[in-house]
mmCIF file of C-alpha atoms in Angstrom:
data_model
loop_
_atom_site.group_PDB
_atom_site.id
_atom_site.type_symbol
_atom_site.label_atom_id
_atom_site.label_comp_id
_atom_site.label_asym_id
_atom_site.label_seq_id
_atom_site.Cartn_x
_atom_site.Cartn_y
_atom_site.Cartn_z
ATOM 1 C CA MET J 1 0.040 -0.065 0.355
ATOM 2 C CA MET J 2 2.138 2.888 -1.129
ATOM 3 C CA LEU J 3 0.645 6.387 -0.761
ATOM 4 C CA LYS J 4 2.544 9.605 -1.670
ATOM 5 C CA ARG J 5 2.727 12.972 -0.867
ATOM 6 C CA ARG J 6 -0.358 12.963 1.607
ATOM 7 C CA GLN J 7 -0.865 8.782 1.509
ATOM 8 C CA ALA J 8 0.087 6.348 3.763
ATOM 9 C CA LEU J 9 1.927 2.986 3.653
ATOM 10 C CA SER J 10 2.041 0.409 6.740
ATOM 11 C CA SER J 11 5.170 -1.510 6.779
ATOM 12 C CA GLY J 12 5.582 -5.085 8.724
ATOM 13 C CA GLY J 13 2.707 -7.186 8.647
ATOM 14 C CA GLY J 14 0.273 -4.267 9.368
ATOM 15 C CA VAL J 15 -0.791 -3.987 5.813
ATOM 16 C CA LEU J 16 -3.841 -6.172 5.822
ATOM 17 C CA ALA J 17 -4.840 -5.495 9.151
ATOM 18 C CA ALA J 18 -5.260 -1.827 8.200
ATOM 19 C CA LEU J 19 -7.277 -2.401 5.108
ATOM 20 C CA ALA J 20 -9.550 -4.307 7.156
ATOM 21 C CA CYS J 21 -10.015 -2.071 9.676
ATOM 22 C CA PRO J 22 -8.957 1.552 8.950
ATOM 23 C CA ARG J 23 -9.674 2.996 12.252
ATOM 24 C CA LEU J 24 -6.290 1.519 13.279
ATOM 25 C CA LEU J 25 -4.270 3.963 10.958
ATOM 26 C CA ALA J 26 -6.374 6.536 11.879
ATOM 27 C CA ALA J 27 -6.143 5.792 15.696
ATOM 28 C CA ALA J 28 -2.375 4.639 15.430
ATOM 29 C CA PRO J 29 -0.124 7.337 17.118
ATOM 30 C CA LEU J 30 1.548 9.898 14.663
ATOM 31 C CA LYS J 31 5.312 11.284 14.882
ATOM 32 C CA THR J 32 6.826 13.809 12.129
ATOM 33 C CA ILE J 33 9.781 13.839 10.588
ATOM 34 C CA PHE J 34 11.137 16.633 8.616
ATOM 35 C CA MET J 35 13.240 17.006 5.682
ATOM 36 C CA ARG J 36 15.449 20.051 5.999
ATOM 37 C CA GLY J 37 18.398 21.853 4.547
ATOM 38 C CA SER J 38 20.180 25.353 4.619
ATOM 39 C CA ALA J 39 19.194 28.410 2.584
ATOM 40 C CA ARG J 40 22.026 27.276 -0.238
ATOM 41 C CA GLY J 41 21.692 23.720 0.390
ATOM 42 C CA GLU J 42 25.076 23.205 2.245
ATOM 43 C CA ARG J 43 23.544 21.199 4.833
ATOM 44 C CA ILE J 44 20.529 18.760 4.758
ATOM 45 C CA TRP J 45 19.468 16.628 6.904
ATOM 46 C CA PHE J 46 15.976 14.548 8.768
ATOM 47 C CA ASP J 47 15.153 15.999 11.876
ATOM 48 C CA PRO J 48 14.968 14.291 14.205
ATOM 49 C CA VAL J 49 17.729 11.660 12.706
ATOM 50 C CA GLY J 50 17.050 9.131 15.158
ATOM 51 C CA LEU J 51 13.637 8.505 16.872
ATOM 52 C CA ALA J 52 11.864 5.969 18.669
ATOM 53 C CA VAL J 53 8.824 4.865 18.383
ATOM 54 C CA ALA J 54 6.096 1.974 19.467
ATOM 55 C CA PRO J 55 5.212 -0.618 17.065
ATOM 56 C CA GLY J 56 2.156 0.813 14.845
ATOM 57 C CA THR J 57 3.443 4.510 15.160
ATOM 58 C CA ARG J 58 2.527 6.641 11.788
ATOM 59 C CA LEU J 59 5.378 8.328 10.371
ATOM 60 C CA ARG J 60 5.059 11.356 8.448
ATOM 61 C CA PHE J 61 7.856 12.671 6.189
ATOM 62 C CA ILE J 62 7.517 16.565 5.487
ATOM 63 C CA ASN J 63 9.749 18.510 3.195
ATOM 64 C CA ARG J 64 10.617 21.942 4.760
ATOM 65 C CA ASP J 65 13.352 22.800 2.283
ATOM 66 C CA GLN J 66 12.152 25.387 0.304
ATOM 67 C CA GLY J 67 14.919 25.213 -2.164
ATOM 68 C CA ASN J 68 15.012 21.451 -2.703
ATOM 69 C CA SER J 69 13.549 18.105 -3.327
ATOM 70 C CA HIS J 70 13.934 15.153 -0.869
ATOM 71 C CA THR J 71 12.947 11.318 -0.465
ATOM 72 C CA ALA J 72 12.621 8.850 2.483
ATOM 73 C CA THR J 73 13.687 5.783 0.974
ATOM 74 C CA SER J 74 14.474 2.356 3.413
ATOM 75 C CA TYR J 75 17.430 0.362 2.372
ATOM 76 C CA HIS J 76 16.423 -2.670 0.989
ATOM 77 C CA PRO J 77 17.260 -4.484 -2.420
ATOM 78 C CA ASP J 78 13.658 -3.784 -3.556
ATOM 79 C CA ASN J 79 14.581 0.144 -3.505
ATOM 80 C CA TYR J 80 17.412 0.223 -6.233
ATOM 81 C CA ASP J 81 18.727 -3.203 -5.202
ATOM 82 C CA ARG J 82 20.440 -1.655 -1.626
ATOM 83 C CA GLU J 83 21.616 -3.782 0.994
ATOM 84 C CA ARG J 84 18.655 -4.542 3.321
ATOM 85 C CA ARG J 85 19.002 -2.569 6.497
ATOM 86 C CA ILE J 86 15.265 -2.677 7.807
ATOM 87 C CA PRO J 87 13.900 -6.173 9.506
ATOM 88 C CA VAL J 88 13.223 -9.048 7.413
ATOM 89 C CA ARG J 89 9.626 -9.059 8.130
ATOM 90 C CA ALA J 90 8.902 -5.361 7.165
ATOM 91 C CA THR J 91 7.629 -4.163 3.978
ATOM 92 C CA PRO J 92 10.365 -1.724 2.389
ATOM 93 C CA TRP J 93 9.032 1.967 1.386
ATOM 94 C CA ASP J 94 10.222 4.555 -0.915
ATOM 95 C CA SER J 95 8.097 8.253 -0.687
ATOM 96 C CA GLY J 96 9.489 9.087 -3.949
ATOM 97 C CA PHE J 97 10.807 12.874 -4.603
ATOM 98 C CA LEU J 98 8.914 15.254 -2.140
ATOM 99 C CA LEU J 99 8.655 18.920 -3.553
ATOM 100 C CA PRO J 100 8.756 21.592 -0.706
ATOM 101 C CA GLY J 101 5.495 21.192 1.109
ATOM 102 C CA ASP J 102 5.002 17.780 0.238
ATOM 103 C CA SER J 103 4.487 14.770 2.772
ATOM 104 C CA PHE J 104 4.464 11.008 2.882
ATOM 105 C CA GLU J 105 3.471 8.562 6.068
ATOM 106 C CA VAL J 106 4.271 5.151 6.477
ATOM 107 C CA THR J 107 3.588 2.755 9.316
ATOM 108 C CA LEU J 108 6.116 0.679 10.914
ATOM 109 C CA THR J 109 4.786 -2.113 12.836
ATOM 110 C CA ALA J 110 7.588 -4.755 12.826
ATOM 111 C CA PRO J 111 9.993 -4.122 15.717
ATOM 112 C CA GLY J 112 13.472 -3.371 15.285
ATOM 113 C CA VAL J 113 16.047 -0.767 13.622
ATOM 114 C CA TYR J 114 14.939 0.914 9.742
ATOM 115 C CA ASP J 115 17.630 2.549 8.030
ATOM 116 C CA TYR J 116 16.729 5.150 5.448
ATOM 117 C CA TYR J 117 18.135 7.945 3.232
ATOM 118 C CA CYS J 118 17.110 10.620 0.705
ATOM 119 C CA ILE J 119 18.543 9.553 -2.466
ATOM 120 C CA PRO J 120 19.879 13.011 -3.932
ATOM 121 C CA HIS J 121 21.508 13.478 -0.662
ATOM 122 C CA GLU J 122 22.854 10.140 0.612
ATOM 123 C CA MET J 123 26.355 10.901 -0.441
ATOM 124 C CA ALA J 124 26.099 14.430 1.503
ATOM 125 C CA GLY J 125 25.192 12.006 5.127
ATOM 126 C CA MET J 126 21.161 12.638 4.862
ATOM 127 C CA VAL J 127 20.619 9.339 6.211
ATOM 128 C CA GLY J 128 18.271 8.267 9.321
ATOM 129 C CA ARG J 129 17.474 5.668 11.608
ATOM 130 C CA ILE J 130 13.946 4.545 13.236
ATOM 131 C CA VAL J 131 14.355 2.445 16.036
ATOM 132 C CA VAL J 132 10.250 0.587 16.494
ATOM 133 C CA GLY J 133 9.830 -0.921 19.793
ATOM 134 C CA MET J 134 12.552 -2.421 22.284
ATOM 135 C CA PRO J 135 15.268 -4.989 22.103
ATOM 136 C CA GLU J 136 13.196 -7.545 24.296
ATOM 137 C CA ASP J 137 10.357 -7.333 21.869
ATOM 138 C CA PRO J 138 9.494 -10.883 20.159
ATOM 139 C CA LEU J 139 11.320 -10.828 16.824
ATOM 140 C CA TRP J 140 13.150 -7.688 17.266
ATOM 141 C CA GLU J 141 16.018 -7.264 14.607
ATOM 142 C CA GLY J 142 18.754 -5.050 15.580
ATOM 143 C CA ALA J 143 21.125 -2.809 13.598
ATOM 144 C CA ARG J 144 22.659 -3.872 10.931
ATOM 145 C CA GLY J 145 26.705 -3.440 10.557
ATOM 146 C CA ASP J 146 28.790 -1.236 8.045
ATOM 147 C CA SER J 147 28.921 -2.653 4.757
ATOM 148 C CA ASP J 148 30.456 -2.021 1.294
ATOM 149 C CA ASP J 149 26.903 -0.703 0.002
ATOM 150 C CA LEU J 150 27.436 2.085 2.299
ATOM 151 C CA ALA J 151 29.088 5.508 1.655
ATOM 152 C CA ALA J 152 31.488 6.289 4.297
ATOM 153 C CA GLN J 153 29.248 9.949 4.554
ATOM 154 C CA ALA J 154 26.276 7.711 5.119
ATOM 155 C CA ALA J 155 27.653 4.872 7.467
ATOM 156 C CA ALA J 156 28.673 7.999 9.555
ATOM 157 C CA GLY J 157 25.086 9.524 10.177
ATOM 158 C CA PHE J 158 23.399 7.039 12.019
ATOM 159 C CA PRO J 159 22.958 7.490 15.700
ATOM 160 C CA SER J 160 23.787 4.580 17.779
ATOM 161 C CA VAL J 161 20.451 2.262 18.798
ATOM 162 C CA GLU J 162 21.438 2.781 22.198
ATOM 163 C CA THR J 163 21.294 6.779 22.052
ATOM 164 C CA ILE J 164 18.005 6.627 20.180
ATOM 165 C CA LEU J 165 16.032 4.479 22.421
ATOM 166 C CA ARG J 166 17.940 6.703 25.894
ATOM 167 C CA HIS J 167 16.812 9.933 24.283
ATOM 168 C CA ARG J 168 13.853 8.723 22.279
ATOM 169 C CA ALA J 169 14.518 11.830 19.476
ATOM 170 C CA ILE J 170 18.021 12.692 18.195
ATOM 171 C CA SER J 171 18.651 15.999 16.452
ATOM 172 C CA GLN J 172 21.125 16.752 13.744
ATOM 173 C CA GLU J 173 23.091 19.067 16.001
ATOM 174 C CA ALA J 174 22.908 16.526 19.149
ATOM 175 C CA LYS J 175 23.963 13.340 17.153
ATOM 176 C CA PRO J 176 26.847 11.404 19.104
ATOM 177 C CA MET T 1 54.905 46.744 -9.714
ATOM 178 C CA LEU T 2 55.069 43.054 -9.441
ATOM 179 C CA LYS T 3 51.375 43.040 -8.698
ATOM 180 C CA PRO T 4 50.310 44.926 -12.306
ATOM 181 C CA LEU T 5 52.675 42.162 -14.069
ATOM 182 C CA ILE T 6 50.471 39.547 -12.340
ATOM 183 C CA PHE T 7 47.193 41.242 -13.146
ATOM 184 C CA ALA T 8 48.055 42.012 -16.590
ATOM 185 C CA GLY T 9 49.397 38.094 -16.967
ATOM 186 C CA LEU T 10 46.419 36.721 -15.657
ATOM 187 C CA PHE T 11 44.076 39.310 -18.203
ATOM 188 C CA THR T 12 46.036 38.074 -20.917
ATOM 189 C CA LEU T 13 45.408 34.529 -19.900
ATOM 190 C CA SER T 14 41.626 35.062 -19.410
ATOM 191 C CA ALA T 15 41.391 36.803 -22.756
ATOM 192 C CA ALA T 16 43.131 33.947 -24.617
ATOM 193 C CA SER T 17 40.493 31.642 -22.887
ATOM 194 C CA ALA T 18 37.457 33.571 -22.649
ATOM 195 C CA ALA T 19 34.414 31.430 -22.466
ATOM 196 C CA PRO T 20 31.846 32.081 -25.514
ATOM 197 C CA ALA T 21 28.673 34.169 -24.668
ATOM 198 C CA LEU T 22 25.337 32.358 -25.728
ATOM 199 C CA ASP T 23 23.289 34.439 -28.224
ATOM 200 C CA ALA T 24 22.009 37.449 -25.897
ATOM 201 C CA ASP T 25 18.805 37.613 -28.087
ATOM 202 C CA ALA T 26 18.006 33.723 -27.577
ATOM 203 C CA VAL T 27 18.667 33.825 -23.694
ATOM 204 C CA ASN T 28 17.911 37.100 -22.477
ATOM 205 C CA GLN T 29 14.424 36.367 -21.609
ATOM 206 C CA SER T 30 12.918 33.070 -20.829
ATOM 207 C CA PRO T 31 12.654 30.441 -22.115
ATOM 208 C CA PRO T 32 15.916 30.278 -23.871
ATOM 209 C CA GLY T 33 14.793 27.769 -26.383
ATOM 210 C CA GLU T 34 16.387 24.716 -27.778
ATOM 211 C CA PRO T 35 18.659 22.772 -26.399
ATOM 212 C CA PHE T 36 17.557 24.312 -23.117
ATOM 213 C CA VAL T 37 15.283 23.147 -20.911
ATOM 214 C CA GLN T 38 13.508 23.871 -17.815
ATOM 215 C CA VAL T 39 14.876 22.338 -14.922
ATOM 216 C CA SER T 40 11.960 21.854 -13.114
ATOM 217 C CA GLU T 41 9.900 19.990 -15.703
ATOM 218 C CA ALA T 42 12.683 17.643 -16.325
ATOM 219 C CA LEU T 43 13.683 17.116 -12.479
ATOM 220 C CA PRO T 44 11.760 16.775 -9.076
ATOM 221 C CA LEU T 45 12.851 20.411 -8.194
ATOM 222 C CA PRO T 46 10.756 23.591 -7.368
ATOM 223 C CA GLU T 47 10.122 25.422 -10.594
ATOM 224 C CA PHE T 48 11.729 28.797 -8.505
ATOM 225 C CA ILE T 49 14.706 27.762 -6.572
ATOM 226 C CA PRO T 50 15.345 30.442 -3.604
ATOM 227 C CA GLY T 51 18.709 31.784 -4.537
ATOM 228 C CA LEU T 52 18.766 30.548 -8.099
ATOM 229 C CA GLY T 53 15.606 31.477 -9.564
ATOM 230 C CA THR T 54 14.026 29.596 -12.372
ATOM 231 C CA LEU T 55 16.902 27.136 -14.175
ATOM 232 C CA PHE T 56 17.269 26.309 -17.757
ATOM 233 C CA VAL T 57 20.107 23.640 -19.096
ATOM 234 C CA ASP T 58 21.067 21.771 -21.965
ATOM 235 C CA PRO T 59 21.119 18.359 -20.900
ATOM 236 C CA ALA T 60 24.351 17.360 -22.990
ATOM 237 C CA GLN T 61 25.808 19.903 -20.777
ATOM 238 C CA LEU T 62 25.326 18.390 -16.991
ATOM 239 C CA PRO T 63 26.443 18.158 -14.707
ATOM 240 C CA ALA T 64 28.198 21.499 -15.053
ATOM 241 C CA GLY T 65 25.867 23.548 -16.898
ATOM 242 C CA PRO T 66 25.874 26.352 -17.682
ATOM 243 C CA PHE T 67 22.446 26.626 -15.922
ATOM 244 C CA LEU T 68 20.736 29.961 -17.048
ATOM 245 C CA ALA T 69 19.083 31.463 -14.321
ATOM 246 C CA TYR T 70 15.694 33.939 -14.530
ATOM 247 C CA ASP T 71 13.948 35.515 -12.246
ATOM 248 C CA HIS T 72 10.384 35.869 -11.814
ATOM 249 C CA ALA T 73 10.084 38.481 -14.725
ATOM 250 C CA GLY T 74 11.657 35.928 -16.968
ATOM 251 C CA LYS T 75 14.942 38.059 -17.032
ATOM 252 C CA LEU T 76 18.226 36.433 -17.252
ATOM 253 C CA SER T 77 20.004 37.092 -14.222
ATOM 254 C CA ALA T 78 22.811 34.955 -13.616
ATOM 255 C CA THR T 79 24.701 31.776 -14.845
ATOM 256 C CA VAL T 80 25.213 29.325 -12.584
ATOM 257 C CA TYR T 81 28.027 26.357 -12.858
ATOM 258 C CA MET T 82 27.794 23.059 -10.567
ATOM 259 C CA THR T 83 30.893 21.058 -10.236
ATOM 260 C CA PRO T 84 30.926 17.546 -8.418
ATOM 261 C CA LEU T 85 33.942 17.899 -6.005
ATOM 262 C CA LYS T 86 34.435 14.377 -6.655
ATOM 263 C CA ALA T 87 35.165 14.863 -9.984
ATOM 264 C CA LEU T 88 37.200 17.976 -9.511
ATOM 265 C CA GLN T 89 39.484 16.166 -6.805
ATOM 266 C CA ASP T 90 39.875 13.354 -9.471
ATOM 267 C CA GLY T 91 41.327 15.626 -11.654
ATOM 268 C CA THR T 92 38.365 16.408 -14.055
ATOM 269 C CA ALA T 93 38.592 19.980 -15.298
ATOM 270 C CA PHE T 94 35.339 22.059 -16.557
ATOM 271 C CA ASP T 95 36.917 24.367 -19.233
ATOM 272 C CA GLY T 96 35.665 26.678 -21.938
ATOM 273 C CA LEU T 97 32.240 26.748 -20.436
ATOM 274 C CA ALA T 98 29.720 29.128 -21.928
ATOM 275 C CA VAL T 99 28.060 32.036 -20.286
ATOM 276 C CA GLY T 100 24.711 33.527 -20.411
ATOM 277 C CA SER T 101 25.659 36.990 -20.440
ATOM 278 C CA SER T 102 29.218 38.570 -20.843
ATOM 279 C CA THR T 103 28.326 41.100 -18.273
ATOM 280 C CA VAL T 104 28.903 40.011 -15.012
ATOM 281 C CA SER T 105 28.661 42.154 -11.770
ATOM 282 C CA ALA T 106 29.350 39.343 -8.870
ATOM 283 C CA VAL T 107 30.440 35.706 -8.411
ATOM 284 C CA ASP T 108 29.172 33.978 -5.399
ATOM 285 C CA ILE T 109 30.668 30.297 -4.923
ATOM 286 C CA TYR T 110 29.566 27.897 -2.533
ATOM 287 C CA TYR T 111 28.913 24.767 -1.535
ATOM 288 C CA ASN T 112 26.079 22.125 -2.154
ATOM 289 C CA GLY T 113 25.170 18.781 -0.798
ATOM 290 C CA GLY T 114 23.315 17.786 -3.679
ATOM 291 C CA HIS T 115 20.146 17.735 -5.574
ATOM 292 C CA PRO T 116 18.501 15.790 -8.263
ATOM 293 C CA GLY T 117 20.075 16.165 -11.686
ATOM 294 C CA VAL T 118 23.455 16.527 -9.426
ATOM 295 C CA ASP T 119 23.023 14.132 -6.631
ATOM 296 C CA GLU T 120 26.232 14.376 -5.149
ATOM 297 C CA PRO T 121 28.240 17.194 -3.297
ATOM 298 C CA HIS T 122 29.171 19.502 -5.641
ATOM 299 C CA ALA T 123 30.193 23.589 -5.751
ATOM 300 C CA HIS T 124 28.026 25.987 -6.986
ATOM 301 C CA VAL T 125 29.442 29.034 -9.201
ATOM 302 C CA VAL T 126 27.109 32.009 -9.631
ATOM 303 C CA LEU T 127 27.879 34.757 -12.097
ATOM 304 C CA PHE T 128 25.442 37.500 -11.374
ATOM 305 C CA HIS T 129 24.782 39.569 -14.534
ATOM 306 C CA ASP T 130 23.510 43.083 -12.822
ATOM 307 C CA ALA T 131 23.692 44.430 -9.574
ATOM 308 C CA GLU T 132 20.189 43.479 -8.468
ATOM 309 C CA ALA T 133 20.318 40.083 -9.633
ATOM 310 C CA LYS T 134 21.096 38.546 -6.343
ATOM 311 C CA ALA T 135 18.248 40.395 -4.638
ATOM 312 C CA ARG T 136 15.607 39.298 -7.645
ATOM 313 C CA LEU T 137 16.563 35.395 -7.136
ATOM 314 C CA ALA T 138 16.579 35.289 -3.396
ATOM 315 C CA GLU T 139 12.702 34.688 -3.650
#
């Protein structure tokens, strides 16, 4: 269920449940991740770059960068044949390009660590990490290690899972 | 005494390798016509980019350009070049690039993290063609 701009996607086994009962989506908690950039594009980032949420949380990505377009794209073979960096039970998502003011929603239900990136800005380190649930949750899947599939700038951009769980939301400036 | 000699040498070098100006009648007003295409119609970017205006480029000249930058009234206000840092570091040179106008009032050079079309860190080199151009392209 891929829904663009002002639509939503449910990832990780919740798709059928959401279709059968739309109230599930409507009632799900909502968190927002902004796509931001400096005026001349020197810096671009997800805000927050690290976020901890409960399973079933709706995530809304909103492009607040007036001079650029962005994507929120999960690392997965289905997306440009990238290595998987989301739980195996999760459904990959790709927002497509969001122009200023556009938004995209996804609902994450499978517990574990989700890494994602912005297609045109991955090489500038615009990546993010979402932690769904807690490590003690059944079927939890932790963070993937470094890989040749990742540019150094991207690999350096993920806050640690421990830091995300401790602070729940990590701004770019506060990223360790 | 040394400085004038250096400047004279630089001027001679610059004049010898001067970039060709595009046909002013063809590009002074938007749209510039073929082979230029409007960037926002070919790529997912805003039609008017704050600081750069409405951009047109010859796709064959990507990534460096020139990108022709027009204000809200469609007046050619700047010529922009986008040069990937890695390509420069690896030894690529972007020589003999055309300019939208031979009148240049100021030049800005700054880093950009990337955007559709040039999706890697690069430098923006912006040649403004009149004193008010920067303000007109600002927003």
